[in-house]
Short mmCIF file of C-alpha atoms in Angstrom, two decimals:
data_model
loop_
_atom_site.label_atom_id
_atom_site.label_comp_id
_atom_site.label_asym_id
_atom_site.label_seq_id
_atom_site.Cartn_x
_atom_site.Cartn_y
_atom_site.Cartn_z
CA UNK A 35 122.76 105.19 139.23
CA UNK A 36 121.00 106.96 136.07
CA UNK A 37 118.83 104.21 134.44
CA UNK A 38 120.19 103.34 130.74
CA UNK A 39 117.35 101.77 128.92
CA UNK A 40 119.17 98.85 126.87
CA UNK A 41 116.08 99.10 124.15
CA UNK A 42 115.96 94.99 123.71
CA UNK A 43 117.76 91.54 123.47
CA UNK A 44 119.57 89.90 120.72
CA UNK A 45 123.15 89.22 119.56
CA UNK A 46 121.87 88.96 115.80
CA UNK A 47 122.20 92.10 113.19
CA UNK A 48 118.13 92.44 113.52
CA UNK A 49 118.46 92.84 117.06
CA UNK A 50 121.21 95.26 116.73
CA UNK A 51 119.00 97.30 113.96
CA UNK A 52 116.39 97.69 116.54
CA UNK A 53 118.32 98.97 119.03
CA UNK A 54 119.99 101.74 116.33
CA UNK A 55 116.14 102.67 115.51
CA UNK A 56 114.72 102.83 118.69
CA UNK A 57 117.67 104.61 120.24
CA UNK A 58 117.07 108.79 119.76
CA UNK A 59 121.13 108.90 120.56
CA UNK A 60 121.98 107.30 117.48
CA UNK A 61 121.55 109.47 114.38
CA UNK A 62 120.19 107.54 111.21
CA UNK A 63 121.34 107.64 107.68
CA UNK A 64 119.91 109.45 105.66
CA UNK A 65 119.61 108.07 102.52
CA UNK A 66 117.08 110.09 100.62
CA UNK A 67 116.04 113.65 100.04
CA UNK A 68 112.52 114.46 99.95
CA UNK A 69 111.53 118.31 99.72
CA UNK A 70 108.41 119.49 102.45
CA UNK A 71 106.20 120.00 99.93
CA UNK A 72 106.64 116.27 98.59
CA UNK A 73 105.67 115.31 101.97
CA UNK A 74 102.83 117.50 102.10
CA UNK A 75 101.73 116.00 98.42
CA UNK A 76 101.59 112.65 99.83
CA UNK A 77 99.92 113.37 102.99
CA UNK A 78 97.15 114.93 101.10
CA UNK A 79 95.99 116.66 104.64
CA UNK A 80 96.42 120.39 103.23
CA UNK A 81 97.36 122.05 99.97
CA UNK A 82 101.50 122.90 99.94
CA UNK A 83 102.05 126.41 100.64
CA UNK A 84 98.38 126.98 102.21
CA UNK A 85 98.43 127.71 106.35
CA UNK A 86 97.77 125.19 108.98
CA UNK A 87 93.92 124.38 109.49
CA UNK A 88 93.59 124.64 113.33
CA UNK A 89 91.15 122.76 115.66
CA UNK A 90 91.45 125.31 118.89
CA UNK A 91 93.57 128.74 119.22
CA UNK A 92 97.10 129.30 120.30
CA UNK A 93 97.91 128.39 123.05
CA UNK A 94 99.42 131.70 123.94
CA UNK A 95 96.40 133.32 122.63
CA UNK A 96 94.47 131.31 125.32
CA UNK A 97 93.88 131.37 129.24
CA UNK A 98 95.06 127.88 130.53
CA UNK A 99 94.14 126.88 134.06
CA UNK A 100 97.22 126.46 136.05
CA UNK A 101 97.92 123.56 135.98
CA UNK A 102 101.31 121.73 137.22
CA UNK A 103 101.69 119.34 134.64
CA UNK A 104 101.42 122.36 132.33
CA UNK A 105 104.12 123.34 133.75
CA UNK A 106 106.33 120.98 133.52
CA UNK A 107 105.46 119.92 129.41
CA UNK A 108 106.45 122.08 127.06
CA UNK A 109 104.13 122.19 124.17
CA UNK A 110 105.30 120.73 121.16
CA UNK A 111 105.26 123.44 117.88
CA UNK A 112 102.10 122.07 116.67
CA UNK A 113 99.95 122.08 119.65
CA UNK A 114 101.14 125.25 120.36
CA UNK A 115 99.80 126.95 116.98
CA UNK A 116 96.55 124.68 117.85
CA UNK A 117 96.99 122.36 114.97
CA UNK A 118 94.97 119.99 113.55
CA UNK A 119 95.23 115.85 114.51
CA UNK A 120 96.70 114.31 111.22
CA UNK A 121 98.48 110.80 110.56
CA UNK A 122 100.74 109.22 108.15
CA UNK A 123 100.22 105.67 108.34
CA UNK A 124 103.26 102.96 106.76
CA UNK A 125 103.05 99.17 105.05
CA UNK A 126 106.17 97.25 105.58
CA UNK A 127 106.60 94.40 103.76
CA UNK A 128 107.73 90.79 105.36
CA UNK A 129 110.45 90.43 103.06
CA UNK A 130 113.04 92.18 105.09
CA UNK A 131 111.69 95.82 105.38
CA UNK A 132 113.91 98.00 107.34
CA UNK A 133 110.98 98.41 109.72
CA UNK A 134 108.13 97.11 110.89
CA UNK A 135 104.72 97.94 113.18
CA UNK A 136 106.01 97.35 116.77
CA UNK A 137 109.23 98.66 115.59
CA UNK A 138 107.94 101.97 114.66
CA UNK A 139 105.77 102.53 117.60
CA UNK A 140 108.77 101.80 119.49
CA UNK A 141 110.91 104.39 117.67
CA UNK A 142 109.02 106.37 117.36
CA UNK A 143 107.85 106.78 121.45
CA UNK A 144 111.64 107.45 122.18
CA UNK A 145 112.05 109.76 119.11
CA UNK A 146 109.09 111.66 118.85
CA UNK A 147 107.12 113.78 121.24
CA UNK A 148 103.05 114.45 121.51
CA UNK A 149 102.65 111.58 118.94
CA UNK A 150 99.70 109.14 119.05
CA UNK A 151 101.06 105.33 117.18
CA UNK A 152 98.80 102.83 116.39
CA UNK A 153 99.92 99.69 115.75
CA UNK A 154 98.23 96.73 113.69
CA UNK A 155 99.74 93.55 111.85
CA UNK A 156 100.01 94.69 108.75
CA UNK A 157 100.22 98.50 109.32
CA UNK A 158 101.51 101.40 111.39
CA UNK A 159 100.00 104.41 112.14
CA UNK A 160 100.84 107.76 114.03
CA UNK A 161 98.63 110.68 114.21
CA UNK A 162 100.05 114.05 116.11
CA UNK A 163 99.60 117.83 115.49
CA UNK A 164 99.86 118.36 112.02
CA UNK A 165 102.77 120.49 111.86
CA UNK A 166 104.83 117.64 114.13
CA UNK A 167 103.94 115.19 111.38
CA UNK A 168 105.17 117.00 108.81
CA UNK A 169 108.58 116.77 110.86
CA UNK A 170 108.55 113.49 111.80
CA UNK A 171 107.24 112.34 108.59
CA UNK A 172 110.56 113.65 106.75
CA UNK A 173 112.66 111.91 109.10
CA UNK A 174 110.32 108.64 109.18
CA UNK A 175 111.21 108.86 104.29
CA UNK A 176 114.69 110.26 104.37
CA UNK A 177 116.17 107.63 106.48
CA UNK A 178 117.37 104.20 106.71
CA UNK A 179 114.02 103.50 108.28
CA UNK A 180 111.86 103.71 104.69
CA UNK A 181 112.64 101.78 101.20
CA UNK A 182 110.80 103.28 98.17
CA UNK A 183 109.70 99.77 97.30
CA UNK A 184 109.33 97.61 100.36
CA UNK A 185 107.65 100.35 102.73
CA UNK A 186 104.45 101.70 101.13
CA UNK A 187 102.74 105.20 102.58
CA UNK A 188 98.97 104.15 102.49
CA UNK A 189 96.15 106.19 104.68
CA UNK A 190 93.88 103.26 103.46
CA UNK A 191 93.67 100.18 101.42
CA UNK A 192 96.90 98.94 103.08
CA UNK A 193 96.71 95.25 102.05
CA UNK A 194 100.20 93.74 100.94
CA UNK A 195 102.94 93.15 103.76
CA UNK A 196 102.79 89.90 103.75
CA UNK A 197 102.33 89.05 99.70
CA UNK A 198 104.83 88.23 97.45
CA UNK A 199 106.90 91.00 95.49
CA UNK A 200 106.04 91.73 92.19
CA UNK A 201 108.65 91.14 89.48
CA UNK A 202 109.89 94.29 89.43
CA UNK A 203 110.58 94.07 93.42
CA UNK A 204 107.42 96.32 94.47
CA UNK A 205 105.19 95.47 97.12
CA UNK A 206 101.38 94.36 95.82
CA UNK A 207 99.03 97.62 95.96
CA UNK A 208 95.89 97.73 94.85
CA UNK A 209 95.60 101.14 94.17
CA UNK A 210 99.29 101.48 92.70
CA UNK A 211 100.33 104.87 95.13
CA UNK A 212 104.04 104.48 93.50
CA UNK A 213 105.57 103.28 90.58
CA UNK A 214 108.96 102.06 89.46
CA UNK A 215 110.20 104.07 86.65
CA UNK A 216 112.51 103.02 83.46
CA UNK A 217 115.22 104.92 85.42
CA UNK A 218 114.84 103.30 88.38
CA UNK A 219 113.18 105.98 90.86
CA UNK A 220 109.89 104.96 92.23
CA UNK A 221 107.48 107.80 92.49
CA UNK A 222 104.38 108.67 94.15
CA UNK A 223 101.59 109.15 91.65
CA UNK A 224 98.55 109.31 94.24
CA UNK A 225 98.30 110.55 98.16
CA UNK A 226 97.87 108.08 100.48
CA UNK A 227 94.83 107.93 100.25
CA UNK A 228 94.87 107.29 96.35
CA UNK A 229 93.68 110.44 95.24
CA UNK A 230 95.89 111.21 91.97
CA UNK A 231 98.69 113.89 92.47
CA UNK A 232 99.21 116.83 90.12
CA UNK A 233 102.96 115.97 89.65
CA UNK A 234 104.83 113.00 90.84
CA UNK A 235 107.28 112.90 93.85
CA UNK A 236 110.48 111.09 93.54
CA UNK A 237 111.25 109.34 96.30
CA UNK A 238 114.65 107.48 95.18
CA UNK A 239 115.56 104.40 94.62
CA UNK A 240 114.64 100.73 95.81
CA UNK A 241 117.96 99.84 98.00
CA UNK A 242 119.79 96.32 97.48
CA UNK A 243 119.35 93.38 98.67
CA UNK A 244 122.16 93.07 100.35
CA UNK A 245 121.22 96.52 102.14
CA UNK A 246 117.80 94.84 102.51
CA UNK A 247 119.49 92.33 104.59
CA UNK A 248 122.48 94.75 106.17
CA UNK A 249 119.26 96.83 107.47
CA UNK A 250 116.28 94.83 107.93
CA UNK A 251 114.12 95.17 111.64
CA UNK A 252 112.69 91.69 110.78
CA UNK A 253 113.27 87.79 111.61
CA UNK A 254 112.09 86.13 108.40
CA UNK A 255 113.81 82.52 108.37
CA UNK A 256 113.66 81.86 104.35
CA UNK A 257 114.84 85.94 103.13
CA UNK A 258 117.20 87.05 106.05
CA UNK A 259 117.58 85.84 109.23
CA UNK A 260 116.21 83.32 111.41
CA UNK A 261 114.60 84.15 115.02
CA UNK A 262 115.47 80.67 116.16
CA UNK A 263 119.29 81.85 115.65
CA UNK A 264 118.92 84.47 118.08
CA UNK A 265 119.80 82.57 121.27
CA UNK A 266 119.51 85.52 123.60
CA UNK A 267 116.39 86.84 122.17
CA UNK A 268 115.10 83.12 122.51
CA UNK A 269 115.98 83.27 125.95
CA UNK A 270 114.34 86.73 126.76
CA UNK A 271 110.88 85.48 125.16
CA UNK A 272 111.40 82.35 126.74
CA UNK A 273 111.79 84.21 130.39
CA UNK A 274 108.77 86.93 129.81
CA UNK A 275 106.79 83.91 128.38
CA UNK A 276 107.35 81.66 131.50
CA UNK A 277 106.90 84.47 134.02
CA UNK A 278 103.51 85.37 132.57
CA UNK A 279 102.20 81.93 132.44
CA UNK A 280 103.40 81.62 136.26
CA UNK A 281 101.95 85.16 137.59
CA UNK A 282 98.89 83.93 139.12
CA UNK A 283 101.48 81.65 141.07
CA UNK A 284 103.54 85.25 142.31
CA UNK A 285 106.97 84.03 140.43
CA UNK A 286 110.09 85.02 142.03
CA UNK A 287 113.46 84.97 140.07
CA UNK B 135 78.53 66.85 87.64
CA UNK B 136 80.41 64.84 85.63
CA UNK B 137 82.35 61.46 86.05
CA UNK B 138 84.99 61.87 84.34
CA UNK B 139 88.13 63.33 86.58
CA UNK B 140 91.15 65.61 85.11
CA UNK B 141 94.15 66.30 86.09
CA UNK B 142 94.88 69.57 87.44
CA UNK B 143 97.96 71.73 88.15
CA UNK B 144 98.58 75.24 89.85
CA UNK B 145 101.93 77.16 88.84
CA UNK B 146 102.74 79.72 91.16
CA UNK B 147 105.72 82.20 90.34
CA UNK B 148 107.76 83.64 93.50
CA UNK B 149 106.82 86.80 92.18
CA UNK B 150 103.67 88.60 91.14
CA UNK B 151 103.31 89.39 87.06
CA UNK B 152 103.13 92.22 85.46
CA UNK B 153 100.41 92.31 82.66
CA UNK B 154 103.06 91.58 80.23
CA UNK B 155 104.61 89.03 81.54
CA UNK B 156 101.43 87.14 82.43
CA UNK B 157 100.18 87.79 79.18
CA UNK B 158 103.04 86.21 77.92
CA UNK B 159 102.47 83.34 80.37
CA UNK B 160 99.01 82.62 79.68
CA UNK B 161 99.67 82.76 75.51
CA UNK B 162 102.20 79.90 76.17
CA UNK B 163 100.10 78.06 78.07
CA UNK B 164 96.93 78.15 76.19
CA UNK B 165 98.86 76.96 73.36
CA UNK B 166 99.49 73.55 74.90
CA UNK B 167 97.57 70.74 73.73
CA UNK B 168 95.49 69.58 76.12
CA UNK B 169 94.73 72.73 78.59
CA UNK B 170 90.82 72.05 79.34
CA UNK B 171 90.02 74.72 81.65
CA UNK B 172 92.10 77.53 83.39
CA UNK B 173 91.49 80.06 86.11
CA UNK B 174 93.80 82.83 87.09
CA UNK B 175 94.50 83.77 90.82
CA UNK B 176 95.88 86.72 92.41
CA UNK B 177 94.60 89.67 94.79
CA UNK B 178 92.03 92.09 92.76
CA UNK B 179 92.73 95.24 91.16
CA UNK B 180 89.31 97.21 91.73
CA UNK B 181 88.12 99.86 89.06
CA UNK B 182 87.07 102.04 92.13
CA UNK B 183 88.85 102.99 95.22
CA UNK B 184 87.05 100.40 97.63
CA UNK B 185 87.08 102.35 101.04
CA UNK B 186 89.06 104.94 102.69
CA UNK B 187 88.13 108.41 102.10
CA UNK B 188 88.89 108.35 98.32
CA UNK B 189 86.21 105.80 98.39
CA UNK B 190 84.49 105.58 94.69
CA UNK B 191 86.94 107.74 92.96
CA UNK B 192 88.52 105.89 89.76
CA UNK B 193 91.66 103.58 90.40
CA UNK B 194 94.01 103.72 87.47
CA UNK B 195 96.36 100.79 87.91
CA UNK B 196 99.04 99.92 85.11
CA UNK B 197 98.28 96.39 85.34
CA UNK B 198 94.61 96.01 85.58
CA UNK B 199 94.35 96.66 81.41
CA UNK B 200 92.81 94.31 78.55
CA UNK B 201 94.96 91.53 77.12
CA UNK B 202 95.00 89.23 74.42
CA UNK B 203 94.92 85.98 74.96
CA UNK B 204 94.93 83.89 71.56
CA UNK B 205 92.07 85.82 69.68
CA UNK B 206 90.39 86.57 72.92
CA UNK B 207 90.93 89.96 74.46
CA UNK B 208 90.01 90.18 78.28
CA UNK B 209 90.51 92.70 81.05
CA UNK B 210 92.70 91.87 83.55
CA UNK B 211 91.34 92.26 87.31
CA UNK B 212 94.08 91.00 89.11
CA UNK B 213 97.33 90.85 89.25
CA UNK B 214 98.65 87.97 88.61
CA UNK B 215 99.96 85.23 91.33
CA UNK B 216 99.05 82.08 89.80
CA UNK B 217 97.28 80.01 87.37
CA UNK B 218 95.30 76.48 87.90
CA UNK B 219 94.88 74.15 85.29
CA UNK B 220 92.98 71.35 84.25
CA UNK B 221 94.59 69.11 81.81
CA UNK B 222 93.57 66.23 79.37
CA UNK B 223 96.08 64.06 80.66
CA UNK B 224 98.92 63.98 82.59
CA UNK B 225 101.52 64.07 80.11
CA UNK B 226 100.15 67.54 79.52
CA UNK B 227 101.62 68.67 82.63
CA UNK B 228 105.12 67.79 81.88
CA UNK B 229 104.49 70.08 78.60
CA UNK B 230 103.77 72.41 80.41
CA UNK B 231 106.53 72.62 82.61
CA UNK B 232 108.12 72.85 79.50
CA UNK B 233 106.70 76.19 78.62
CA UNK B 234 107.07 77.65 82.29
CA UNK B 235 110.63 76.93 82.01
CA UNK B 236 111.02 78.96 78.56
CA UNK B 237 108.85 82.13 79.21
CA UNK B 238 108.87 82.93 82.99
CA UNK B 239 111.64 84.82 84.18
CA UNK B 240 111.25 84.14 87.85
CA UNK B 241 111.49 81.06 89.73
CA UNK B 242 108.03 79.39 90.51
CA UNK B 243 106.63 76.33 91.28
CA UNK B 244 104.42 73.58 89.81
CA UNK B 245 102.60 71.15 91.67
CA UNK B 246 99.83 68.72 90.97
CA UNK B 247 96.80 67.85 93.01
CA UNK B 248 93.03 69.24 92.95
CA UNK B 249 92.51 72.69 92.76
CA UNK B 250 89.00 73.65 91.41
CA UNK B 251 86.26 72.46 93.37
CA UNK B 252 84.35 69.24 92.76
CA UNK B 253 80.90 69.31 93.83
CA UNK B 254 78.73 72.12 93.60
CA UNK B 255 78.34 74.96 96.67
CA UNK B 256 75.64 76.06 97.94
CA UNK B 257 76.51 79.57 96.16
CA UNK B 258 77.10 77.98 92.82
CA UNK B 259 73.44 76.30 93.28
CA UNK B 260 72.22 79.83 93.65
CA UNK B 261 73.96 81.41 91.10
CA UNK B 262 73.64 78.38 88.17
CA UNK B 263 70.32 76.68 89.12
CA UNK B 264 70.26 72.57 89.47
CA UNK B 265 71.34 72.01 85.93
CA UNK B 266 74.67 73.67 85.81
CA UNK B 267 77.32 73.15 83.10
CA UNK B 268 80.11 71.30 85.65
CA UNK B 269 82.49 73.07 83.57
CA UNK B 270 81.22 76.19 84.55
CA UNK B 271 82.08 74.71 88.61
CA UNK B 272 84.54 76.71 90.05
CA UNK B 273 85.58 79.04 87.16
CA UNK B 274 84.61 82.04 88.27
CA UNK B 275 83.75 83.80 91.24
CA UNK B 276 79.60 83.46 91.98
CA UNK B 277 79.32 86.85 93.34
CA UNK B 278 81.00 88.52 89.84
CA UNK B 279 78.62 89.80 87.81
CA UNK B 280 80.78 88.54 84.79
CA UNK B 281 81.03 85.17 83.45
CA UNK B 282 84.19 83.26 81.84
CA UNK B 283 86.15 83.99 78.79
CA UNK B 284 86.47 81.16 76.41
CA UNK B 285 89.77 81.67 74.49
CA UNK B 286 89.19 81.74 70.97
CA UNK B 287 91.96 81.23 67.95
CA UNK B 288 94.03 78.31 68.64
CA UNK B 289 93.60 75.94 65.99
#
């Protein structure tokens, strides 16, 4: 029998937006349009329009050894032109961001291919070829996985997931990469690394809070849903927390 | 340090304010009879990118801009995510839940206790000397190189 990964526990709506995220058969909404060149803008790795920087040659350019595992990979597009190693690294706010750290490295590992995640408390990173990032950036801002407001796009100075909202429902940062306009579009003014952008990029509206909740990745017990509510994820954490304790003991089920 | 203790209060909005709003906020409350010392809190909005590879470049931020408090104009450095108070008297505190109720906009919180710190650090004792105004205690940061603003124009 094929194996079917089941992607993780939970009867509650959070659990059942993980699954949706982390499974690459389920197509996301798309709920934004962002053009290339925005993403290139806010990447700030290359100038839109100019070629790829590359670290090594084609690869069909090149002699490779033979190798078997060669064989059985197929390069992804980037590694292929000999692109450079670039990231795009995300901020998700506690207060019911449609995704989170873990979540994202776990997305994107079934998604994605060649990709390199890092993930950290308060922030998520994910370096690959440069050309693959462009990609997987697009799909990381047009769908249900980003909100202009809760989800911030910062190479550095990432502080903020877990303060408060400001009054206008933006996530605290200190160097102010977007902004909430009169007409209600938040736009990038500065790459993510702060550096100021020659034009802003639009990148749509702050969704709802009920959409918040409908679409949140996170347990928060005062602004969505509770963990302890979860039985079967209780259970699960319960049962991988018990068998680790007992492994020196050689538990058996 | 002095013998005399005051009351003190922190209100601390669910959100964080805009310049405007806190602005707004701190006019109000300065204008209470009774408001003997103040400090506001929130995370800092540096002048200069701190790290990263932008590090040093200028940091244009909408909210980290001068503001007039009474007479006084200061620069904002923070944005704001709370204020702590030292009052008079208690009754003062009630006043000012007063004003909190008429000017912010978002729901907050107002609770009493002891907020600015009593005795001298080690850093303050570095920074002041051994004859220190105690009003000066806790105020302000002793690593800023800037001191405290004394708001001006309210009689």
């Amino acid at each position: 029998m094929a194996y079917k990964p089941q992607y993780g526990p939970g009867t509650s709506a959070v659990a059942e937006n993980r699954r949706r995220q982390m499974n690459p058969g389920v197509q996301l909404e798309k709920v934004r349009d962002v053009t290339d060149e925005d993403i290139v803008l806010i990447l700030g790795h290359r100038a839109p329009g100019s070629a790829y920087p590359t670290a090594h040659p084609p690869l069909a350019e090149q002699q490779e050894p033979d190798c078997p595992i060669r064989k059985i990979v197929t390069a992804t597009d980037g590694a292929k032109a000999g692109d450079r190693v670039r990231y795009i690294q995300f901020t998700d706010s506690m207060f019911n961001a449609p995704s989170q750290p873990y979540q994202r490295t776990y997305t994107e590992c079934y998604r994605f291919r060649g990709i390199d995640p890092g993930t950290l408390s308060g922030r998520q990173i994910v370096e690959c070829r440069e050309r693959d990032l462009e990609k997987y950036s697009k799909f990381l801002v047009e769908t249900e996985m980003f909100d202009s407001a809760r989800i911030g796009i910062r190479g550095a100075t990432v502080h903020g997931h877990s303060l408060r909202l400001a009054e206008d429902g933006m996530m605290f940062d200190m160097l102010q990469r977007c902004l909430l306009g009169d007409d209600g579009i938040v736009r990038y003014v500065k790459n993510q690394i702060g550096e100021p952008l020659d034009r802003a990029v639009a990148v749509g509206k702050p969704m709802d809070e009920a959409w918040m909740k409908k679409h949140s990745t996170i347990f928060h017990s005062l602004v969505g849903s509770a963990y302890r509510d979860d039985a079967e994820y209780i259970e699960y954490i319960q049962r991988i927390h018990s068998l680790r304790t007992k492994y020196g003991f050689m538990p058996k089920e | 340090m002095t013998e005399a203790t005051y009351p003190q209060c922190r209100i601390v909005p669910q959100r964080f304010l805009k310049s405007d709003s806190a602005q707004r906020l701190l006019n109000a409350v300065v204008r209470v009879e009774g408001v003997r010392r103040m400090i506001i809190n929130g995370p800092r909005l540096p002048a200069t990118v701190p790290y990263g590879p932008a590090r040093g470049k200028p940091n244009p931020h909408p909210d980290r801009k001068k503001i007039m408090v009474g007479d006084t104009e200061f620069e904002l450095e923070v944005q704001v995510g709370g204020l702590i108070l030292e009052v008079e008297e208690k009754g003062v505190i009630a006043e000012i839940r007063k004003v909190c109720d008429e000017v912010l906009t978002v729901p907050y919180t107002l609770d009493e206790g002891t907020f600015m710190k009593p005795v001298p650090t080690m850093s303050d004792y570095a920074k002041y000397g051994p004859d220190a105004d105690p009003r000066l205690l806790g105020l302000a940061d002793p690593r800023s190189r800037k001191g405290l603003v004394i708001i001006q124009g309210l009689k």
